[in-house]
Amino acid sequence: MRFDIITVLPGLLESPFAHSILQRAQKKGIAEIIVHNLRDYATGKQKSVDDYPYGGGSGMVMTIQPFAACIDHLKSERDYDDIIFMSPDGETLNQSIANQLSIKGNIIILCGHYKGIDQRIRDIYVTRELSIGDYVLSGGELPAAVLVDAVVRLIPGVLSDETSALSDSFQNDLLDAPVYTRPADWNGHKVPDILLSGNTPAVEKWRFEQAQERTKQRRPDLLE
Ligand code: SAH
């Protein structure tokens, strides 16, 4: 799976993809994540990527030309399944959307800044708009990193068995069960006996019940 991320601040995306599971996925050749500097596609002496909003008001708006040039260039090289704009007014990202995206081939992600991007980029190019929650960040880079992380860890072969995504929260409309590791007794705070029993079916049953209980208490909406 290939992600092309278009941003005016590529430096913001260096670290998130250079560690742990995302780094491994790229090394294994399962995911390719390419960050493009929007400014490289800007024409004009100033290489400007933003301008004053029509109608007045505060904040700058990202212009069409550099995004169009970068997207057209990418599309001339391969087909894309989706061109996603990260935006607080988009559909809220969830595990089901991450699952849908994890079986796609090529995706472009656009990161906005300032007041946002010229509406016409959204009208002409964008096929899907995703928000990472009801709050406003200063740019689309962190949301893009969140999206790529959520999707890449679901691609078969990325996670090893020990970190399997199948029992994670939301994967089956349940939150995950609590987890414990050594020592079995920490100053009198003990690990539940069942987890030390070696009885796998009983442990599975306990985990399922715990997941149900936790979901009932914290996220009853998931059980509806
Ligand atoms: N004026 C816009 C917010 C602009 S914030 C509005 O009120 O809707 C600048 C950029 O940050 C956005 O274009 C978007 O790319 C990104 N961004 C901010 N919050 C986000 C969120 N919750 N989810 C996804 N992207 C977000």
Coordinates of N, CA and C and ligand atoms in Angstrom, one line a residue, residues 62 85-89 110-117 122 130-141 143-144, ligand 1:
M62 N -5.0 28.3 1.7 CA -4.1 27.6 0.8 C -4.6 27.6 -0.7
F85 N -8.7 14.4 2.1 CA -8.4 15.7 2.8 C -8.7 15.6 4.3
M86 N -7.6 15.8 5.1 CA -7.8 15.8 6.5 C -8.5 17.1 6.9
S87 N -9.7 17.0 7.6 CA -10.4 18.3 7.8 C -11.3 18.1 9.0
P88 N -11.4 19.1 9.9 CA -12.3 18.9 11.1 C -13.7 18.7 10.7
D89 N -14.1 19.2 9.5 CA -15.5 19.0 9.2 C -15.8 17.8 8.4
L110 N -4.1 15.0 1.7 CA -3.8 16.4 1.7 C -3.8 17.0 3.1
C111 N -2.8 17.7 3.5 CA -2.8 18.4 4.8 C -3.1 19.9 4.6
G112 N -4.1 20.4 5.3 CA -4.4 21.8 5.2 C -3.6 22.6 6.3
H113 N -3.6 23.9 6.2 CA -3.0 24.8 7.2 C -3.7 26.1 7.2
Y114 N -3.4 26.9 8.1 CA -4.0 28.3 8.2 C -5.5 28.1 8.3
K115 N -6.3 28.8 7.5 CA -7.8 28.8 7.5 C -8.3 27.5 6.8
G116 N -7.4 26.9 6.1 CA -7.9 25.7 5.3 C -7.4 25.8 3.8
I117 N -8.0 25.0 3.0 CA -7.6 25.0 1.6 C -8.8 25.6 0.7
R122 N -11.1 20.9 -2.9 CA -12.0 19.8 -2.4 C -13.0 19.4 -3.4
L130 N -11.7 13.4 6.0 CA -11.7 12.7 7.3 C -11.2 13.6 8.4
S131 N -11.9 13.6 9.6 CA -11.5 14.3 10.8 C -11.0 13.3 11.8
I132 N -10.1 13.7 12.6 CA -9.7 12.8 13.7 C -10.4 13.1 15.0
G133 N -11.3 14.1 15.0 CA -12.1 14.3 16.2 C -12.6 15.8 16.2
D134 N -13.5 16.1 17.2 CA -14.1 17.4 17.2 C -13.3 18.4 18.0
Y135 N -12.2 18.7 17.4 CA -11.3 19.8 17.9 C -10.5 20.3 16.7
V136 N -9.9 21.4 16.8 CA -9.2 22.0 15.6 C -7.7 22.0 15.9
L137 N -6.9 21.4 15.1 CA -5.4 21.5 15.2 C -4.9 22.5 14.2
S138 N -3.6 22.9 14.3 CA -3.1 23.9 13.4 C -2.8 23.4 12.0
G139 N -2.7 22.1 11.8 CA -2.4 21.6 10.5 C -2.9 20.2 10.3
G140 N -2.9 19.7 9.1 CA -3.3 18.3 8.8 C -2.3 17.2 9.0
E141 N -1.0 17.6 9.4 CA 0.1 16.7 9.4 C -0.2 15.6 10.5
P143 N -3.0 14.8 12.0 CA -4.1 13.9 11.6 C -3.7 12.9 10.5
A144 N -2.9 13.3 9.6 CA -2.4 12.4 8.5 C -1.6 11.3 9.1
Ligands
SAH1 N1 -10.9 26.8 9.5 C1 -11.0 25.3 9.5 C2 -9.8 24.7 10.4 C3 -8.5 24.9 9.8 S1 -7.3 24.2 10.7 C4 -12.3 24.9 10.2 O1 -12.7 25.5 11.1 O2 -12.8 23.8 9.7 C5 -6.0 23.9 9.5 C6 -5.9 22.5 8.9 O3 -5.6 21.6 10.0 C7 -7.2 22.0 8.3 O4 -7.3 22.4 7.0 C8 -7.0 20.5 8.4 O5 -6.2 20.0 7.3 C9 -6.2 20.3 9.6 N2 -7.0 19.9 10.8 C10 -7.3 20.6 11.9 N3 -8.1 19.9 12.8 C11 -8.3 18.7 12.2 C12 -9.0 17.6 12.6 N4 -9.7 17.5 13.8 N5 -9.0 16.5 11.8 C13 -8.4 16.5 10.6 N6 -7.7 17.6 10.2 C14 -7.6 18.7 11.0

